[in-house]
CSV table of C-alpha atoms in Angstrom, one decimal:
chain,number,residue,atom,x,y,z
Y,10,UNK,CA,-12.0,12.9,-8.5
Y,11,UNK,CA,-13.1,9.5,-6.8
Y,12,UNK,CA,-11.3,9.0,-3.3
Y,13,UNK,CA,-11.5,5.9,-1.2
Y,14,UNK,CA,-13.0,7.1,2.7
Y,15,UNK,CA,-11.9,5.7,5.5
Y,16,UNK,CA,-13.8,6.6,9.4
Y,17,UNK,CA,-12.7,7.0,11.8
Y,18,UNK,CA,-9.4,8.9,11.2
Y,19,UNK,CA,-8.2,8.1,14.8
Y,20,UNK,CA,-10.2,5.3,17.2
Y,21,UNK,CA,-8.7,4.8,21.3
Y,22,UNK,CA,-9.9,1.4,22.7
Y,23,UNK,CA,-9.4,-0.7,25.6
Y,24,UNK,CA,-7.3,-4.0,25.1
Y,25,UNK,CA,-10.3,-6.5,24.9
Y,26,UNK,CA,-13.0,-4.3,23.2
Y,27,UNK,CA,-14.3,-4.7,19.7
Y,28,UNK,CA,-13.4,-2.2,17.0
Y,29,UNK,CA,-15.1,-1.2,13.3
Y,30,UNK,CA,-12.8,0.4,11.1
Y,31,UNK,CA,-15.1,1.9,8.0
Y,32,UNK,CA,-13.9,2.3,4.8
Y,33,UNK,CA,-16.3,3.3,1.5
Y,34,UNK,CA,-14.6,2.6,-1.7
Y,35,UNK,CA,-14.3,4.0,-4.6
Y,36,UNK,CA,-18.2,3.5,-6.3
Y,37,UNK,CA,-17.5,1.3,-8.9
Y,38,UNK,CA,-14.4,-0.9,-7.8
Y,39,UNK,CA,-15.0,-4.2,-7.3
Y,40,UNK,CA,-12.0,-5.2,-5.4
Y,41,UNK,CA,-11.1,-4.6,-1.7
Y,42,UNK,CA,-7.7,-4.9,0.4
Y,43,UNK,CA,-7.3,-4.1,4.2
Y,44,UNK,CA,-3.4,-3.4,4.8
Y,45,UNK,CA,-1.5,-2.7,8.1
Y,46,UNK,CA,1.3,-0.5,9.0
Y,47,UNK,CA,2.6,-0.5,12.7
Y,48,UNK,CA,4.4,2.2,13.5
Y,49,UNK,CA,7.9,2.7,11.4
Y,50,UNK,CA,6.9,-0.3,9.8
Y,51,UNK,CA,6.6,-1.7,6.0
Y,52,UNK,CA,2.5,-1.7,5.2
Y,53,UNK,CA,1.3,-5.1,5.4
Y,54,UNK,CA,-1.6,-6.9,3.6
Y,55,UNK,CA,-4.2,-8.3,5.6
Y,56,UNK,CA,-7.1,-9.4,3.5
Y,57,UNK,CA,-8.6,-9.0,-0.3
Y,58,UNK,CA,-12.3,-9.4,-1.1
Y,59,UNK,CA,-14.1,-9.9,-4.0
Y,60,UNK,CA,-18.0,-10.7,-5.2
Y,61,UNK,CA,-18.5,-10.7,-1.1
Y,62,UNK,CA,-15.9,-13.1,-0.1
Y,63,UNK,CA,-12.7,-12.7,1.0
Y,64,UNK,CA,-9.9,-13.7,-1.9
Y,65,UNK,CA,-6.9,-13.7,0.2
Y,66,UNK,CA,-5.8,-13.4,4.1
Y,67,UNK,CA,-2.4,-13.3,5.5
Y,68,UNK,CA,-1.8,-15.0,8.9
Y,69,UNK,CA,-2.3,-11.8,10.8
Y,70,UNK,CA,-5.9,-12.0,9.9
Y,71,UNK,CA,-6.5,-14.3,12.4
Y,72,UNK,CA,-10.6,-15.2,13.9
Y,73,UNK,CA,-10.0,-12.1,15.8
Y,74,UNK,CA,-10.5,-10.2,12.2
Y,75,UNK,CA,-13.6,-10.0,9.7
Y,76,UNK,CA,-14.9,-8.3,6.8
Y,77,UNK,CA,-17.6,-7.0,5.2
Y,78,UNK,CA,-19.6,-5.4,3.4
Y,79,UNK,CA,-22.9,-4.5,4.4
Y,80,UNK,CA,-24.7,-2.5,2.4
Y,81,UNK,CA,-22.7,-2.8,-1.2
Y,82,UNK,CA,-21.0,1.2,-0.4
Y,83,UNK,CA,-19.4,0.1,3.1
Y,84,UNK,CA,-16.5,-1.9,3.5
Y,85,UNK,CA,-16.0,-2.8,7.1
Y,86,UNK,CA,-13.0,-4.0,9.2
Y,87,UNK,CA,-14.1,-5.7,12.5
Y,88,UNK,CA,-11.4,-6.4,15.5
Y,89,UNK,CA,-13.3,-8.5,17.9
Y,90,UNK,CA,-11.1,-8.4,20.9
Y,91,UNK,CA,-8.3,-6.0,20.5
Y,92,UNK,CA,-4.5,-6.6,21.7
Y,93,UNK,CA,-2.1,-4.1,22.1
Y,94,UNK,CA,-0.4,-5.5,19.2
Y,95,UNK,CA,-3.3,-4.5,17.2
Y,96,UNK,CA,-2.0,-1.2,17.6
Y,97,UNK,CA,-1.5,0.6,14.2
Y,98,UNK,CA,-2.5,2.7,10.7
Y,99,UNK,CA,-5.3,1.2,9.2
Y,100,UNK,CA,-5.6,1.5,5.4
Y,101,UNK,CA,-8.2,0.3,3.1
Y,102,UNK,CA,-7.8,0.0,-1.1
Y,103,UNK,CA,-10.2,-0.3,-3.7
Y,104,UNK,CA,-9.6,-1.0,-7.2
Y,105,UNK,CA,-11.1,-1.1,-10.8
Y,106,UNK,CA,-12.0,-4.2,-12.5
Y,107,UNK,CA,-8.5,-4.4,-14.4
Y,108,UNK,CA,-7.4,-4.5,-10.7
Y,109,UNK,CA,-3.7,-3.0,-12.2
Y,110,UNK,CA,-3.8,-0.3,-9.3
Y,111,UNK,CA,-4.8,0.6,-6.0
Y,112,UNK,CA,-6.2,3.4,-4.7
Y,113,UNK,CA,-5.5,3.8,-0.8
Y,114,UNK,CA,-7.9,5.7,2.0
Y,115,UNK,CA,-6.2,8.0,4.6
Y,116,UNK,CA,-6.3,5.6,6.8
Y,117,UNK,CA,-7.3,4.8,10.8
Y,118,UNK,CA,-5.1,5.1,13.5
Y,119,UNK,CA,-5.7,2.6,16.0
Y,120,UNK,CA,-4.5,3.0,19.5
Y,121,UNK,CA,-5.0,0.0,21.9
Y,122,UNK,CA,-4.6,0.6,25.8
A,10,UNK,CA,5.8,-16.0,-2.4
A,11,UNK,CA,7.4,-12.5,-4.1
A,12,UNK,CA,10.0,-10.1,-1.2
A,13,UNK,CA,10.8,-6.7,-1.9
A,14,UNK,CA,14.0,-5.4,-0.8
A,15,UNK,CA,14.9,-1.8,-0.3
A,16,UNK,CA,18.3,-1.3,1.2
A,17,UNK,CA,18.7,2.7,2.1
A,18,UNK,CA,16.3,3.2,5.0
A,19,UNK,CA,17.3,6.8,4.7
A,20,UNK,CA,18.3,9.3,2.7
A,21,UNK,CA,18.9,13.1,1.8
A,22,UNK,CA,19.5,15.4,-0.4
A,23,UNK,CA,19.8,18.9,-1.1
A,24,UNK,CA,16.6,20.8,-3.2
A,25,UNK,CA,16.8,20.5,-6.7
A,26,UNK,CA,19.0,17.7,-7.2
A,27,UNK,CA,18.4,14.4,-7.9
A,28,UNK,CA,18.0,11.0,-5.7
A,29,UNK,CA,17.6,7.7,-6.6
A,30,UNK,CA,16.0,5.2,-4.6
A,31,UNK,CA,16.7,1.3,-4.9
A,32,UNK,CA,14.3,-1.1,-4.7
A,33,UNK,CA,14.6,-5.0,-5.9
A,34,UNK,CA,12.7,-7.9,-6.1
A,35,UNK,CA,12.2,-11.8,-6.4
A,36,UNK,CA,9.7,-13.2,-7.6
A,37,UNK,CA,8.9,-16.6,-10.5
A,38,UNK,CA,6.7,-14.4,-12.2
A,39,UNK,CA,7.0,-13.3,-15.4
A,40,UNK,CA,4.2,-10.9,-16.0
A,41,UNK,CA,3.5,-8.4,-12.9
A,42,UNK,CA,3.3,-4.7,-12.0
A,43,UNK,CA,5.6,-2.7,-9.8
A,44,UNK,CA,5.0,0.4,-8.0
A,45,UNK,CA,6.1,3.3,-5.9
A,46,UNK,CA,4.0,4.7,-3.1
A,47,UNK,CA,5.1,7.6,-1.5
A,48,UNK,CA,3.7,8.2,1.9
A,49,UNK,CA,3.8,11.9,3.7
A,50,UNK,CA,4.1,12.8,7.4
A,51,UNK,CA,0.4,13.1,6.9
A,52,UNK,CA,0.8,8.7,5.7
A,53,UNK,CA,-1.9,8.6,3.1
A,54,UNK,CA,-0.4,6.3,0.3
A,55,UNK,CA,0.0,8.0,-2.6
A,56,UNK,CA,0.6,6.3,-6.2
A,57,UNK,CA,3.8,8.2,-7.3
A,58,UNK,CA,4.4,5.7,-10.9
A,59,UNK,CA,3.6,2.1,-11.9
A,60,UNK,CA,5.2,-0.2,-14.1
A,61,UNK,CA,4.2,-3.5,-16.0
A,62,UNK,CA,6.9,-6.1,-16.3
A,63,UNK,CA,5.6,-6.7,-19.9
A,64,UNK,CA,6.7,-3.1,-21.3
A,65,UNK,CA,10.5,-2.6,-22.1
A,66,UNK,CA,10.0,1.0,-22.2
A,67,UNK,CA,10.7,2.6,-18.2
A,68,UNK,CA,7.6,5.1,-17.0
A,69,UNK,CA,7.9,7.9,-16.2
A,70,UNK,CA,5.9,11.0,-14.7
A,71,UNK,CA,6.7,14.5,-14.4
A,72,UNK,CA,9.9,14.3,-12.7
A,73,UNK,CA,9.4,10.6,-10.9
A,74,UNK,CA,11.2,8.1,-13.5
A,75,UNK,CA,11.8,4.3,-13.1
A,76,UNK,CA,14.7,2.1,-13.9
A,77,UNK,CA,13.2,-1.6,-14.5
A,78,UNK,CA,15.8,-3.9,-15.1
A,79,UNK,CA,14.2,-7.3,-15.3
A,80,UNK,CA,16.7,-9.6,-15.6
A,81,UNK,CA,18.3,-8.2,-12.8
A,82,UNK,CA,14.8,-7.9,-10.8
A,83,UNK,CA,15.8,-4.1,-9.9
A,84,UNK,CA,13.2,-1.1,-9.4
A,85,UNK,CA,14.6,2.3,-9.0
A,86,UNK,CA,13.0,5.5,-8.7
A,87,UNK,CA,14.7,8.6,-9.7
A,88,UNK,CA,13.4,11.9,-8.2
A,89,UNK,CA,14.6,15.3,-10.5
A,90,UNK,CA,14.7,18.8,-9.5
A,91,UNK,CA,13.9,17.5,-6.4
A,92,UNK,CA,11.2,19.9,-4.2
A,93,UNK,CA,10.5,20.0,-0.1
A,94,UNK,CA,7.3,18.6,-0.9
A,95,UNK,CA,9.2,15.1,-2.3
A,96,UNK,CA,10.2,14.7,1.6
A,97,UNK,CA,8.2,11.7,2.4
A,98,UNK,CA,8.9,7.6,3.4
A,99,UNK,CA,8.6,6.1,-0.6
A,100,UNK,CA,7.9,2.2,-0.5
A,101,UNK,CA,7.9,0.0,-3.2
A,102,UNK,CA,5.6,-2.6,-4.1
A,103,UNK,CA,5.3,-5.2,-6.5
A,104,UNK,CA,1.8,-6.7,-7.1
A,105,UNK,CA,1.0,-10.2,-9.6
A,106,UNK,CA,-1.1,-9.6,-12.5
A,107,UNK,CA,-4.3,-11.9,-12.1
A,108,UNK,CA,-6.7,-9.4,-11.2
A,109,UNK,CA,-7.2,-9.6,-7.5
A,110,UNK,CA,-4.1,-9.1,-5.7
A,111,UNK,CA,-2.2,-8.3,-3.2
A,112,UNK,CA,0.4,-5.3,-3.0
A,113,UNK,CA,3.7,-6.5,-1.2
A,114,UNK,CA,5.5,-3.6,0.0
A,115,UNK,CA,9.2,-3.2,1.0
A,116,UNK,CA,10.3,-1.9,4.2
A,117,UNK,CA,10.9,1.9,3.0
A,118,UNK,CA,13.2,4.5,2.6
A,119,UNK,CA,12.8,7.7,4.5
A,120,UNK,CA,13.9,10.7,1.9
A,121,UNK,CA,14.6,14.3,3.7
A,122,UNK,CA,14.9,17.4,0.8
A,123,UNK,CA,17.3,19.9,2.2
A,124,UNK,CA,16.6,23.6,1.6
């Protein structure tokens, strides 16, 4: 069965360095969401992207954040100067083009020090 | 902008009864899909059932079954027979219906199985 990807499972970084969380979707999805979950928090949506452009951002996904997708397989999640606030799981989604249902990744875990 | 509420941020239950977890909404839609995610001490998010605010009829899989009241904007997921393996954080989500959008997730309810 088709499984989003997500590397790396677990990334340390120093407050102030630039992070690329990696995702691969499932092959022939056409949509793309990066959610947040902070620890013993709700999951929270960050940004949707579509035809190479982002759809959607929430106001976490500041100018510190950006997508893309490089090579039309990788989906990328860049942090360019990380905060310890930044500090969290990491999940990509892909889904069809009926777009009814999300499938999730197993995630990053980002520490910041 | 659509909130999900879910008000038991724990619960427990003893294996092989059955729980059932609470969830509600708001939202101006009137077409739109709600879903439960369960997440494990391992926290991949896992699609436990999904339902479309266009079908009367509640889903249901295996032993996961929904409650949609609509009018009442109410989402409840009942676990049967329950199992160790159902111990897990379940959120809810509800999601609008044009294509490409967002999931907005409530804030969780932790449920412990007792052997």
């Amino acid at each position: 069965e088709p499984e989003v990807t997500q590397t790396p499972s677990h990334q340390v970084t120093q407050m102030g360095q630039e992070v690329i969380l990696r995702c691969v979707p499932i092959s022939n999805h056409l949509y793309f969401y990066w959610y947040r979950q902070i620890l013993g928090q709700k999951v929270e949506f960050l940004v949707s992207f579509y035809n190479n452009e982002i759809s959607e951002k929430s106001e976490i996904f500041d100018d510190q954040f950006s997508v893309e997708r490089p090579d039309g397989s990788n989906f990328t999640l860049k942090i360019r100067s990380t905060k310890l606030e930044d500090s969290a799981m990491y999940f990509c989604a892909s889904a069809g083009a009926e777009g009814n249902e999300q499938f999730f990744g197993p995630g990053t875990r980002l520490t910041v020090l | 902008a659509q909130t999900v509420t879910q008000s038991q941020p724990e619960m427990s239950v003893q294996e092989a009864e059955t729980v059932t977890l609470s969830c509600t909404y708001d939202t101006s839609e009137n077409n739109y899909y709600l879903f439960w995610y369960k997440q494990p001490p391992s926290r991949q998010m896992i699609l436990v059932i999904r339902q479309e605010a266009y079908k009367q009829q509640n889903a249901t899989e295996n032993r996961f079954s929904v409650n949609f009241q609509k009018a009442a904007k109410s989402f409840s997921l009942k676990i049967s027979d329950s199992q160790l393996g159902d111990t897990a954080m379940y959120f809810c989500a509800f999601m609008r219906t044009f294509g490409n959008e967002k999931l907005t997730f409530g804030t969780g309810t932790r449920l412990t199985i007792i052997p």
